[in-house]
Coordinates of C-alpha atoms in Angstrom, one line a residue:
M47 CA 26.2 104.0 59.2
K48 CA 29.0 105.5 60.3
H49 CA 29.0 103.1 63.6
Q50 CA 29.3 99.2 63.4
N51 CA 31.1 96.8 66.3
T52 CA 30.6 93.7 65.4
I53 CA 32.9 91.0 63.8
S54 CA 30.6 90.4 61.1
G55 CA 27.7 91.8 62.8
K56 CA 26.3 85.7 69.7
V57 CA 23.2 82.4 71.7
L58 CA 25.8 82.3 74.7
N59 CA 27.7 79.0 74.1
W60 CA 28.9 79.6 77.6
V61 CA 26.0 79.5 79.1
L62 CA 24.7 76.3 77.4
M63 CA 27.9 74.3 78.4
A64 CA 27.1 75.2 81.9
G65 CA 23.7 73.8 82.0
L66 CA 22.6 77.0 83.2
A67 CA 19.1 79.1 82.6
L68 CA 18.8 82.0 80.8
V69 CA 16.9 84.6 83.2
P70 CA 16.3 88.5 83.1
A71 CA 18.1 90.9 84.7
L72 CA 20.9 94.1 83.5
T73 CA 23.5 97.7 83.6
A74 CA 27.2 99.6 82.6
R75 CA 30.3 101.9 83.7
A76 CA 34.0 101.9 83.9
I77 CA 35.7 103.6 86.9
E78 CA 34.1 106.5 88.5
R79 CA 35.7 110.1 89.4
T80 CA 34.4 112.7 91.0
G81 CA 32.0 114.5 88.4
G82 CA 30.9 112.0 85.8
T83 CA 32.3 110.6 82.7
P84 CA 34.9 107.7 82.9
A85 CA 38.3 108.0 81.1
S86 CA 39.1 103.9 81.3
V87 CA 36.4 102.8 79.9
V88 CA 37.2 98.7 79.0
D89 CA 38.8 98.6 82.4
F90 CA 38.3 94.6 83.2
N91 CA 40.4 94.4 86.5
G92 CA 39.1 97.7 87.7
D93 CA 42.9 99.3 88.6
G94 CA 41.9 102.5 86.5
K95 CA 43.3 102.2 83.4
T96 CA 41.9 100.9 79.8
D97 CA 43.0 97.3 79.1
F98 CA 44.2 96.0 75.8
A99 CA 41.5 94.1 74.7
V100 CA 39.7 92.5 71.8
V101 CA 36.8 90.0 70.4
R102 CA 37.6 87.2 68.0
N103 CA 35.2 85.0 66.1
T104 CA 36.7 81.3 67.3
G105 CA 34.0 79.3 66.2
G106 CA 34.0 79.7 62.9
G107 CA 31.6 80.8 60.1
P108 CA 29.2 83.8 60.2
N109 CA 27.8 83.1 63.7
G110 CA 30.3 81.6 65.1
Q111 CA 31.1 81.5 68.8
I112 CA 33.1 85.2 70.0
T113 CA 36.2 85.1 72.4
W114 CA 37.4 88.3 74.6
Y115 CA 41.0 88.7 74.9
V116 CA 42.0 90.9 77.4
Q117 CA 45.8 91.8 78.3
N118 CA 45.2 93.8 81.8
N119 CA 46.9 97.0 81.3
G120 CA 49.3 96.1 84.0
G121 CA 47.8 93.0 84.8
P122 CA 47.2 89.1 84.1
F123 CA 46.1 87.9 80.4
Q124 CA 42.7 86.8 80.5
A125 CA 39.9 85.4 78.1
A126 CA 36.3 84.2 78.0
E127 CA 34.0 83.2 75.8
W128 CA 30.9 85.1 75.7
G129 CA 28.7 85.5 72.8
L130 CA 28.0 85.2 69.0
T131 CA 29.8 87.0 65.7
T132 CA 26.4 89.0 65.0
D133 CA 26.2 90.6 68.7
T134 CA 27.2 94.2 69.1
F135 CA 29.5 94.9 72.0
V136 CA 28.9 97.3 75.1
P137 CA 31.4 96.3 77.2
A138 CA 30.8 98.1 80.7
D139 CA 30.3 98.1 84.4
Y140 CA 27.0 96.2 84.7
D141 CA 27.1 95.8 88.1
G142 CA 28.7 98.6 89.9
D143 CA 32.1 97.1 91.3
G144 CA 34.6 98.9 89.2
R145 CA 35.2 96.3 86.7
T146 CA 34.1 96.2 82.9
D147 CA 32.0 93.2 82.6
Y148 CA 31.6 91.1 79.4
A149 CA 28.2 92.1 77.5
V150 CA 26.8 91.7 74.2
W151 CA 23.2 92.9 72.8
R152 CA 21.4 90.5 70.3
S153 CA 19.4 92.3 67.5
G154 CA 15.6 91.0 67.2
A155 CA 12.1 92.1 67.5
P156 CA 10.6 93.3 70.5
T157 CA 11.1 91.0 73.5
A158 CA 13.1 89.0 71.6
A159 CA 16.3 91.8 71.6
A160 CA 18.0 91.3 74.3
F161 CA 21.2 92.4 76.5
Y162 CA 23.6 89.4 77.9
V163 CA 26.1 90.5 80.4
L164 CA 28.8 88.4 82.6
N165 CA 28.9 90.3 85.9
S166 CA 32.4 90.3 87.1
Q167 CA 31.2 90.0 90.7
G168 CA 30.2 86.8 91.0
N169 CA 30.3 86.0 87.3
T170 CA 26.5 86.2 87.4
I171 CA 24.6 85.9 84.5
R172 CA 22.0 88.7 83.6
I173 CA 20.2 88.7 80.2
E174 CA 17.5 91.1 80.0
S175 CA 15.1 91.8 77.0
F176 CA 15.5 95.4 75.7
G177 CA 15.2 96.8 72.4
Q178 CA 14.4 95.7 69.0
T179 CA 16.4 95.3 65.3
G180 CA 17.9 98.8 64.4
D181 CA 18.5 100.4 67.7
D182 CA 21.8 101.7 68.6
P183 CA 22.7 99.9 72.0
T184 CA 26.5 101.5 72.3
V185 CA 24.7 104.5 74.0
V186 CA 24.9 102.3 77.2
G187 CA 25.5 104.7 80.4
D188 CA 25.1 106.1 84.1
Y189 CA 21.5 107.6 83.2
D190 CA 20.7 108.2 86.6
G191 CA 23.8 108.4 88.8
D192 CA 24.0 105.8 90.5
G193 CA 27.3 104.5 89.5
R194 CA 26.3 101.3 87.3
A195 CA 25.5 101.9 83.3
D196 CA 21.8 101.3 82.2
L197 CA 20.5 99.0 80.0
A198 CA 19.5 101.7 76.6
V199 CA 19.4 101.9 72.8
Y200 CA 19.0 104.5 70.3
R201 CA 16.1 104.3 68.1
N202 CA 16.8 106.6 65.2
G203 CA 13.7 108.2 63.3
Q204 CA 12.3 105.7 60.1
S205 CA 11.7 108.4 57.8
S206 CA 13.2 111.7 56.9
G207 CA 12.8 114.2 59.8
E208 CA 11.1 112.0 62.0
Q209 CA 11.7 111.8 65.9
S210 CA 14.8 109.6 67.6
Y211 CA 14.3 108.5 70.5
W212 CA 16.4 106.9 73.9
F213 CA 15.2 104.7 75.6
Y214 CA 17.1 103.3 79.4
R215 CA 16.0 101.2 82.4
G216 CA 17.0 103.1 85.4
S217 CA 18.7 100.8 88.0
L218 CA 18.3 103.1 90.9
N219 CA 15.0 102.8 92.3
N220 CA 13.1 100.9 89.8
P221 CA 12.2 97.6 91.4
N222 CA 9.5 97.0 88.4
G223 CA 12.0 97.8 85.6
S224 CA 10.4 100.8 84.3
V225 CA 11.8 102.1 80.7
T226 CA 11.8 106.1 80.4
Y227 CA 12.0 107.3 76.9
V228 CA 13.3 110.7 75.7
P229 CA 12.4 112.1 72.4
W230 CA 15.7 113.6 71.3
G231 CA 17.0 113.7 67.3
K232 CA 15.5 112.8 64.6
A233 CA 16.2 110.6 61.5
G234 CA 19.8 110.6 60.0
D235 CA 21.3 112.4 63.1
F236 CA 24.4 109.9 65.4
P237 CA 24.4 109.9 69.0
A238 CA 26.8 111.1 71.1
P239 CA 26.8 109.3 74.3
G240 CA 28.2 110.9 77.0
D241 CA 27.9 112.9 80.9
Y242 CA 28.9 116.5 79.2
D243 CA 28.1 118.4 82.5
G244 CA 29.8 116.7 84.9
D245 CA 26.7 115.7 86.9
G246 CA 27.2 111.7 86.9
K247 CA 24.6 111.5 85.0
H248 CA 24.2 110.3 81.0
D249 CA 23.3 113.4 78.7
F250 CA 21.6 113.1 75.7
V251 CA 23.7 113.9 72.9
V252 CA 23.5 113.7 68.6
Q253 CA 25.1 114.9 66.0
S254 CA 23.0 116.9 63.4
N255 CA 22.8 117.9 59.6
D256 CA 23.1 121.9 59.7
D257 CA 22.8 122.9 56.6
I258 CA 21.2 121.7 53.1
Q259 CA 24.0 120.8 51.7
F260 CA 24.6 118.1 54.3
I261 CA 28.4 119.2 55.3
W262 CA 28.2 120.5 58.3
A263 CA 27.5 119.3 61.5
R264 CA 25.4 120.8 64.8
F265 CA 25.5 119.0 68.2
W266 CA 22.3 119.3 70.2
L267 CA 22.9 118.4 73.9
L268 CA 19.9 117.8 76.8
Q269 CA 22.0 118.0 79.9
T270 CA 20.3 117.0 82.9
T271 CA 21.6 119.9 85.0
A272 CA 23.1 122.2 82.5
G273 CA 20.0 122.0 80.0
I274 CA 20.0 122.3 76.5
R275 CA 22.5 124.2 74.2
S276 CA 24.1 123.4 70.9
L277 CA 26.9 123.9 68.8
R278 CA 28.0 123.7 65.2
F279 CA 31.5 121.6 65.5
G280 CA 32.6 119.3 62.5
N281 CA 31.0 118.1 59.2
V282 CA 28.1 114.6 59.0
T283 CA 31.0 112.5 57.7
D284 CA 33.0 112.9 61.3
R285 CA 33.5 110.0 63.7
I286 CA 32.7 110.5 67.2
A287 CA 34.8 109.5 69.9
P288 CA 33.7 110.8 73.1
G289 CA 36.1 110.9 76.2
D290 CA 37.0 112.8 79.2
Y291 CA 40.2 114.2 77.5
D292 CA 41.0 117.1 80.0
G293 CA 40.3 115.4 82.7
D294 CA 37.7 117.7 84.2
G295 CA 34.8 114.5 85.0
K296 CA 33.0 116.0 81.6
T297 CA 32.8 114.5 78.5
D298 CA 34.4 116.9 76.0
L299 CA 33.3 116.8 72.2
C300 CA 35.6 114.9 70.0
I301 CA 35.5 114.7 66.2
V302 CA 37.9 112.9 64.0
K303 CA 38.1 113.1 60.3
N304 CA 39.9 111.8 57.7
S305 CA 42.7 113.9 56.6
S306 CA 44.5 112.7 53.2
G307 CA 44.5 108.9 54.9
R308 CA 45.4 109.6 58.4
Y309 CA 42.7 110.4 61.7
R310 CA 42.5 114.5 62.3
F311 CA 41.1 114.3 66.2
W312 CA 39.5 117.6 67.4
I313 CA 39.0 117.8 70.5
Q314 CA 37.0 120.5 72.4
D315 CA 38.2 120.8 76.1
S316 CA 35.0 121.3 78.3
S317 CA 37.1 123.0 80.9
T318 CA 38.1 126.0 78.8
G319 CA 36.8 125.8 75.8
A320 CA 40.0 125.5 73.8
L321 CA 40.2 123.3 70.6
R322 CA 43.1 120.7 69.8
V323 CA 44.2 119.0 66.6
V324 CA 45.9 116.2 66.5
D325 CA 46.8 113.6 63.7
F326 CA 46.8 109.7 64.6
G327 CA 46.3 107.2 63.0
L328 CA 45.6 105.7 60.0
S329 CA 42.2 105.9 58.2
A330 CA 42.3 103.2 56.1
T331 CA 43.3 100.6 58.3
D332 CA 42.9 101.4 61.9
F333 CA 40.8 101.6 64.5
I334 CA 39.7 104.3 66.9
T335 CA 40.1 103.0 70.8
P336 CA 39.9 106.5 72.7
G337 CA 39.9 105.2 76.5
D338 CA 42.4 106.1 80.1
Y339 CA 45.5 103.8 79.0
D340 CA 47.8 105.8 81.3
G341 CA 45.6 105.9 84.5
D342 CA 45.6 109.9 84.8
G343 CA 41.8 110.6 84.8
K344 CA 42.2 111.9 80.8
T345 CA 40.8 109.7 77.7
D346 CA 44.2 109.4 75.4
L347 CA 44.1 109.3 71.8
A348 CA 44.7 105.1 70.7
I349 CA 44.0 103.1 67.9
W350 CA 44.3 99.4 67.1
R351 CA 45.8 98.8 64.0
P352 CA 45.5 95.0 62.3
S353 CA 48.5 93.3 60.3
T354 CA 48.2 90.1 58.3
T355 CA 51.7 89.5 59.8
A356 CA 51.4 87.4 62.8
G357 CA 52.1 89.4 66.4
Q358 CA 52.2 92.7 64.3
S359 CA 48.7 94.0 65.3
A360 CA 49.2 97.0 68.0
F361 CA 47.4 99.0 69.8
W362 CA 48.7 102.7 69.5
V363 CA 48.4 105.2 72.6
A364 CA 49.7 108.5 72.6
G365 CA 49.1 108.6 76.4
S366 CA 48.6 112.1 77.9
L367 CA 50.7 110.8 81.3
I368 CA 53.4 108.0 79.5
G369 CA 53.5 109.3 76.4
P370 CA 53.6 107.6 72.8
L371 CA 53.2 103.1 73.6
K372 CA 52.6 100.8 71.3
F373 CA 51.2 97.7 72.4
N374 CA 51.2 94.1 70.0
F375 CA 47.7 92.4 70.5
G376 CA 45.2 90.6 68.6
Q377 CA 45.0 88.8 64.9
N378 CA 44.0 90.6 61.8
A379 CA 40.0 90.2 61.8
D380 CA 39.8 91.0 65.6
Y381 CA 37.7 93.7 66.5
P382 CA 38.9 96.2 69.5
A383 CA 36.4 96.4 72.5
A384 CA 37.2 100.2 72.9
N385 CA 36.0 100.7 70.0
F386 CA 32.4 100.3 70.6
N387 CA 31.8 104.0 71.8
V388 CA 32.8 105.2 68.8
H389 CA 30.4 106.2 66.0

């Protein structure tokens, strides 16, 4: 499994301390531009720039309370306790106010697994049962085009060749909370969520093995407006880092290879079809953290590099507008929030 975005793998102590009841409800986005895919994921203050954010086990132990530490890009520092270390982190704009919300998904049996969201609008709490153990919740996104991301999971087929499914609960004109499911992909495929045709709705996309040697990969896209297409791109061992790298409002195909100890990004711009290949980061230590750190509407290449030396953990960004940037933030055992959408 290529994707893992837990610290060691979160009930909400903040909720219990406040004496609040846990009630169901829901949704995720970032800053939305004309077209579709948001470039500034993990934007907690809504300024159109990805923030420097890490998640830390502050409670201790394998199920400890976690704290989110956020340095707003050009704004103040903030911290919030939300979740446990065994949860999956899925930060996004669930209430549609243009700011990323703190959110986690907790695995469990059907009806027990749930999303836990702290909405930035009014600091309201939304908790909703969704999915089951084994699902991948990092495919949350705006599937119905209302500017709010919908709760979603990708469920891999259980045995070779078995059908995989996408499940989402749309937030647009859905008072009964109906769940939509889409059969797309098969056992062993990896999801590559994003809006590839720029219609404002997430598409269903998987990276699949394309030959009997399990070397080449093929992306299969079920797009809500542009229909079905497929293309061979990269290898099955490559990481998937979706984003709008050319700023045209469409998610671009981006894979990241391990090349002699370095990360090598292969990006196919959706606007021109041109292929860009860029070396950035060290594969042995770095986390891939794409986002729009300079606010120009384009996803930037970025990594977070932990260090055992105090004060030396840092984000490294190749800004498409401001150029190279290093920002010291976090500690060695932290998890960078912007990595959640890398598969």
